[in-house]
């Protein structure tokens, strides 16, 4: 038997040094355990990333409360880190070398399909955990699958040849870069899907990190009117919304939002509505439909509800409304989001409100869900903190 000596998280076997990687593993609904994994071998075509910041979003809150499977999972799908070890082929093919600060999309592509060639890794079958149990997605894939490090709530993350990697621009801190995912969703949903541009009028429902990112992107794109709605508990977030460029904020518990929107737009309604309420039920969709202009508006929705009794289909067709599905982000949206962060044009440090260490993953997720530390907008999980 080999003799074992332990020093911090590093375990020394007699004669060899085997490093161990600490990770927070979701072991059941609302349950987290800190576990150790072996430091993986890094083949020539792969790399290892030392985690700096894993952003926590509303999806984490949902996946933590109601996991889609019983498998142990290292969550964390919005990952910023430094390339700690890069195989020669990895550097040759992808252009990244040790020491580079990068953002890794949570989609691990097949690299062969039509969607991958379009930079739309979100639609690649290889990344779809709903239909493809073999698919790999950071923050979703079982930690039982070698080499185990498939999530950002860990000291290191494994990058195979088909990881989708972006360079973080110079001058952007890891914490600021942690906003790239909501910002990329902002670009994708409001600009590419909603068609927001110069002189657009926009209703953004929900002032969380997603709604605030949409606010910045719509402002940058030239929207002439941005209205953000929230509830009374969102007072601090609504204040940030105004600082980031919202023209009006409406507390839907204190005012009739539709009457207020009609008043602001002189009865015209808005061009585009974006639902960023993360599953607040059917009301935001109904408000969105009514708040749109007389004909030809666009509503971007998230699929949080399995059923929608009495969906106003007739109203939608009479108003000639286009419904678009919010589904993650494309490669292009990520690049534009990173450029936006690098521009420092908006005070986004008002959004990155809190950071947590690895042992506080449970508290961090609950806080983003509104039950823990108060007034969290965006939480950065820093595994080395
Ligand atoms: Zn997310
Ligand atoms: Zn593909």
XYZ file of C-alpha atoms and ligand atoms in Angstrom:
387
model
C 0.000 0.000 0.000
C 1.210 3.517 -0.785
C 1.745 5.952 2.049
C -0.336 9.131 1.811
C 0.617 12.555 3.095
C -1.838 15.458 2.936
C -1.031 19.136 2.595
C -3.998 21.446 2.064
C -5.888 20.159 -0.946
C -2.754 18.470 -2.302
C -2.313 14.786 -1.568
C 1.169 13.316 -1.890
C 1.492 9.615 -2.521
C 4.823 7.997 -1.775
C 7.129 8.993 -4.594
C 4.496 10.816 -6.677
C 2.489 13.980 -6.274
C -1.190 13.615 -7.081
C -3.009 16.887 -6.900
C -6.665 16.893 -6.050
C -9.236 19.389 -7.272
C -11.908 20.708 -4.934
C -15.417 21.119 -6.292
C -18.887 21.863 -4.961
C -21.117 19.029 -6.122
C -24.904 19.129 -6.233
C -25.907 15.788 -4.728
C -29.674 16.291 -4.670
C -32.346 19.005 -4.650
C -30.920 21.949 -2.683
C -27.939 19.886 -1.454
C -24.240 20.584 -1.996
C -21.121 18.714 -0.898
C -17.497 19.682 -1.311
C -15.710 16.758 -2.995
C -12.208 16.069 -4.277
C -11.484 14.907 -7.799
C -8.202 13.750 -9.325
C -6.284 16.338 -11.319
C -6.982 15.169 -14.882
C -4.399 14.230 -17.473
C -4.391 16.826 -20.218
C -4.020 15.279 -23.692
C -2.333 17.231 -26.500
C -5.653 18.463 -27.908
C -7.123 19.590 -24.565
C -6.545 22.106 -21.795
C -7.187 22.753 -18.136
C -8.648 26.031 -16.934
C -8.047 27.472 -13.490
C -11.388 28.968 -12.481
C -11.565 32.666 -11.653
C -15.298 33.436 -11.622
C -18.423 31.397 -12.229
C -21.454 33.617 -12.656
C -24.644 32.423 -10.968
C -27.969 33.048 -12.680
C -31.673 32.233 -12.382
C -31.107 28.942 -14.215
C -28.818 27.825 -11.362
C -31.583 28.626 -8.880
C -33.970 26.383 -10.816
C -31.482 23.556 -11.472
C -30.520 23.557 -7.790
C -34.078 23.412 -6.503
C -35.308 20.855 -9.047
C -32.363 19.007 -10.645
C -33.153 17.426 -14.027
C -31.478 14.165 -12.918
C -30.182 12.375 -9.816
C -26.577 12.450 -11.027
C -24.021 14.361 -8.957
C -23.236 17.559 -10.854
C -20.642 20.301 -10.474
C -22.829 23.254 -11.371
C -21.505 26.533 -12.825
C -22.125 27.255 -16.513
C -20.941 30.898 -16.855
C -17.216 30.341 -16.546
C -14.262 32.689 -16.637
C -10.782 31.339 -15.998
C -7.114 31.259 -16.883
C -5.665 28.543 -19.087
C -3.474 26.663 -16.608
C -2.295 23.909 -18.914
C -2.708 23.658 -22.676
C -1.795 20.736 -24.906
C 0.252 21.619 -27.984
C -2.578 20.703 -30.368
C -5.073 22.725 -28.329
C -2.904 25.832 -28.708
C -2.217 25.149 -32.384
C -5.886 24.645 -33.295
C -7.565 27.157 -31.026
C -4.931 29.825 -30.491
C -5.074 29.853 -26.687
C -2.018 29.308 -24.533
C -1.219 29.030 -20.857
C -1.924 32.266 -18.961
C -4.743 33.491 -21.250
C -7.883 34.789 -19.512
C -10.876 33.235 -21.258
C -14.630 32.815 -21.222
C -15.844 29.296 -21.996
C -19.374 28.862 -23.326
C -21.293 26.138 -21.524
C -22.006 24.424 -24.840
C -19.450 21.760 -25.790
C -19.938 21.558 -29.560
C -19.782 18.647 -31.996
C -17.927 20.914 -34.443
C -19.447 19.182 -37.461
C -23.115 20.118 -37.712
C -24.740 23.049 -39.482
C -25.416 24.859 -36.190
C -21.790 24.601 -35.106
C -20.601 26.035 -38.432
C -22.937 28.971 -37.859
C -21.547 29.597 -34.364
C -24.947 28.578 -32.933
C -23.623 25.959 -30.532
C -26.783 26.357 -28.427
C -28.708 24.390 -31.076
C -26.095 21.637 -31.612
C -27.348 18.156 -30.685
C -24.091 17.595 -28.780
C -25.054 20.309 -26.298
C -28.717 19.424 -25.784
C -29.071 17.681 -22.439
C -32.823 17.397 -22.957
C -32.606 15.115 -25.993
C -29.071 13.748 -25.856
C -27.890 12.069 -22.656
C -24.356 11.860 -24.084
C -24.231 15.611 -24.712
C -21.805 17.659 -22.637
C -22.721 21.000 -21.170
C -20.783 22.725 -18.401
C -22.820 22.872 -15.226
C -25.193 20.116 -16.384
C -23.070 17.030 -17.132
C -22.608 14.369 -14.440
C -19.438 14.571 -12.360
C -19.259 10.780 -12.633
C -18.218 11.140 -16.241
C -14.420 11.254 -16.580
C -12.494 13.499 -16.290
C -15.230 14.824 -13.969
C -14.500 18.554 -14.095
C -17.553 19.702 -16.084
C -18.646 22.664 -13.985
C -17.384 26.023 -12.794
C -18.029 25.564 -9.074
C -14.590 23.946 -8.870
C -10.960 24.978 -8.742
C -10.324 23.679 -12.270
C -12.432 22.942 -15.346
C -11.457 20.509 -18.098
C -11.485 21.840 -21.685
C -11.653 19.204 -24.450
C -10.818 20.076 -28.076
C -14.444 21.010 -28.714
C -14.877 23.514 -25.881
C -15.957 26.926 -27.221
C -13.475 29.486 -25.907
C -13.444 33.299 -26.155
C -10.615 35.641 -25.237
C -11.448 38.137 -22.457
C -10.328 41.582 -23.711
C -7.487 43.357 -21.900
C -8.629 45.561 -19.025
C -11.721 43.468 -18.269
C -11.451 41.922 -14.807
C -12.602 38.330 -14.271
C -15.467 39.617 -12.123
C -16.687 41.990 -14.844
C -16.179 39.258 -17.439
C -18.493 37.136 -15.280
C -21.332 39.231 -16.718
C -20.650 38.048 -20.259
C -23.403 35.418 -20.267
C -26.329 37.697 -19.309
C -24.855 40.358 -21.620
C -24.591 37.865 -24.501
C -28.185 36.817 -23.864
C -29.029 40.526 -23.951
C -27.460 40.885 -27.389
C -29.080 37.709 -28.673
C -32.602 38.301 -27.368
C -33.039 42.037 -27.787
C -30.921 42.771 -30.876
C -30.882 39.553 -32.904
C -34.290 38.163 -31.900
C -36.269 41.268 -30.950
C -34.719 43.496 -33.640
C -34.146 46.368 -31.210
C -32.192 49.208 -32.813
C -32.185 52.936 -33.388
C -35.332 54.625 -32.027
C -36.903 51.339 -30.802
C -39.259 51.451 -27.843
C -38.811 48.553 -25.445
C -40.496 47.063 -22.391
C -38.160 44.925 -20.258
C -39.977 42.913 -17.596
C -37.835 41.941 -14.594
C -34.850 43.980 -13.337
C -32.571 41.048 -12.424
C -29.120 40.593 -13.973
C -30.804 39.515 -17.227
C -33.178 42.474 -17.434
C -30.394 44.905 -16.525
C -28.127 43.450 -19.212
C -30.941 43.877 -21.757
C -31.263 47.489 -20.600
C -27.590 48.178 -21.373
C -27.713 46.428 -24.748
C -30.932 48.232 -25.821
C -29.477 51.575 -24.753
C -26.256 50.924 -26.663
C -28.277 49.888 -29.738
C -30.077 53.228 -29.800
C -33.478 52.489 -28.246
C -35.289 55.775 -27.674
C -37.467 54.454 -24.849
C -36.686 51.760 -22.280
C -39.263 50.860 -19.632
C -38.302 48.349 -16.932
C -40.889 46.714 -14.677
C -40.406 44.980 -11.340
C -42.040 44.359 -7.994
C -41.662 46.206 -4.681
C -38.819 43.929 -3.531
C -36.853 45.033 -6.613
C -36.437 48.649 -5.440
C -32.605 48.493 -5.380
C -32.479 46.804 -8.800
C -34.858 49.393 -10.271
C -32.518 52.135 -9.110
C -29.645 50.406 -10.924
C -31.872 50.042 -14.013
C -32.208 53.832 -14.150
C -28.464 54.280 -13.676
C -27.871 51.921 -16.599
C -30.165 53.814 -18.946
C -33.816 52.896 -18.297
C -36.050 55.900 -19.005
C -38.883 54.705 -16.755
C -39.255 52.044 -14.078
C -42.637 50.718 -12.966
C -43.400 48.865 -9.742
C -46.227 46.588 -10.908
C -47.459 46.218 -7.324
C -47.915 49.945 -6.885
C -49.090 51.055 -10.320
C -51.195 49.600 -13.128
C -48.329 48.769 -15.511
C -50.409 48.777 -18.707
C -52.033 52.137 -17.927
C -48.602 53.572 -17.132
C -47.039 52.214 -20.340
C -49.908 53.667 -22.404
C -49.428 56.985 -20.642
C -45.661 57.028 -21.272
C -46.103 56.107 -24.968
C -49.111 58.396 -25.519
C -51.286 55.347 -26.149
C -49.020 53.849 -28.823
C -47.476 50.924 -26.942
C -43.940 49.604 -27.477
C -42.163 47.917 -30.394
C -40.623 45.072 -28.417
C -41.232 43.401 -25.065
C -38.640 41.188 -23.393
C -39.673 38.777 -20.654
C -36.880 38.528 -18.080
C -39.075 37.534 -15.132
C -37.703 33.956 -14.976
C -40.986 32.191 -14.528
C -43.252 34.742 -12.858
C -46.244 33.036 -14.485
C -48.567 34.062 -17.296
C -49.081 37.687 -16.229
C -45.885 39.131 -17.764
C -46.721 37.507 -21.121
C -50.277 38.889 -21.036
C -48.941 42.330 -20.138
C -46.314 42.026 -22.871
C -48.959 41.250 -25.514
C -51.138 44.198 -24.449
C -48.216 46.633 -24.095
C -47.101 46.064 -27.694
C -48.003 48.608 -30.374
C -51.228 48.250 -32.378
C -49.685 46.047 -35.103
C -46.455 44.211 -35.726
C -44.718 44.178 -32.363
C -42.337 41.462 -31.185
C -42.371 39.628 -27.874
C -39.359 37.590 -26.742
C -40.322 34.876 -24.245
C -38.553 32.347 -22.043
C -40.065 28.876 -21.775
C -40.586 28.759 -18.043
C -44.162 27.482 -18.124
C -45.199 24.008 -19.235
C -48.799 25.134 -19.759
C -50.497 28.398 -20.579
C -54.278 28.064 -20.134
C -56.299 30.570 -22.190
C -53.279 31.770 -24.150
C -54.561 34.817 -26.104
C -53.729 33.451 -29.548
C -56.456 35.494 -31.227
C -55.102 38.694 -29.687
C -51.603 37.768 -30.863
C -52.733 37.232 -34.465
C -55.032 40.300 -34.511
C -52.094 42.436 -33.366
C -49.821 40.634 -35.886
C -47.334 39.901 -33.095
C -44.163 37.914 -33.640
C -43.220 35.600 -30.773
C -39.520 34.776 -30.447
C -37.908 32.188 -28.188
C -35.119 33.271 -25.853
C -32.576 30.430 -26.028
C -29.097 31.260 -24.802
C -26.590 32.934 -27.078
C -24.535 32.558 -30.253
C -20.749 32.947 -30.670
C -21.271 36.393 -32.199
C -23.424 37.548 -29.260
C -20.628 36.526 -26.846
C -18.028 38.489 -28.793
C -20.235 41.593 -28.874
C -20.923 41.223 -25.153
C -17.196 41.032 -24.382
C -16.599 44.144 -26.501
C -19.388 45.900 -24.617
C -17.784 45.012 -21.276
C -14.398 46.251 -22.531
C -15.888 49.605 -23.555
C -16.600 50.444 -19.873
C -19.386 52.672 -21.163
C -21.887 51.646 -18.492
C -21.363 51.380 -14.710
C -21.741 47.596 -14.718
C -19.906 47.296 -11.409
C -23.311 48.206 -9.939
C -24.533 44.821 -11.202
C -21.676 42.619 -9.883
C -22.798 43.098 -6.304
C -21.574 39.999 -4.445
C -18.926 37.283 -4.495
C -18.829 33.956 -2.663
C -16.259 31.207 -2.049
C -16.582 27.514 -2.888
C -17.925 26.503 0.515
C -20.732 29.055 0.146
C -22.195 27.754 -3.125
C -25.467 26.884 -1.398
C -25.798 30.370 0.118
C -24.793 32.014 -3.166
C -27.453 30.206 -5.203
C -30.127 30.851 -2.583
C -29.144 34.528 -2.482
C -29.530 34.874 -6.260
C -32.959 33.275 -5.756
C -33.853 35.966 -3.217
C -33.443 33.840 -0.057
C -30.124 34.461 1.630
C -27.951 37.528 1.461
C -30.265 40.459 0.550
C -30.024 42.674 -2.559
C -27.871 40.343 -4.638
C -28.076 41.210 -8.337
C -25.182 39.255 -9.819
C -23.200 36.761 -7.738
C -19.642 35.744 -8.631
C -18.566 32.344 -7.361
C -14.795 32.512 -6.821
C -13.540 29.007 -6.069
C -10.155 30.155 -4.680
C -11.609 32.858 -2.418
Zn -26.883 31.195 -16.703
Zn -22.740 20.633 -33.679
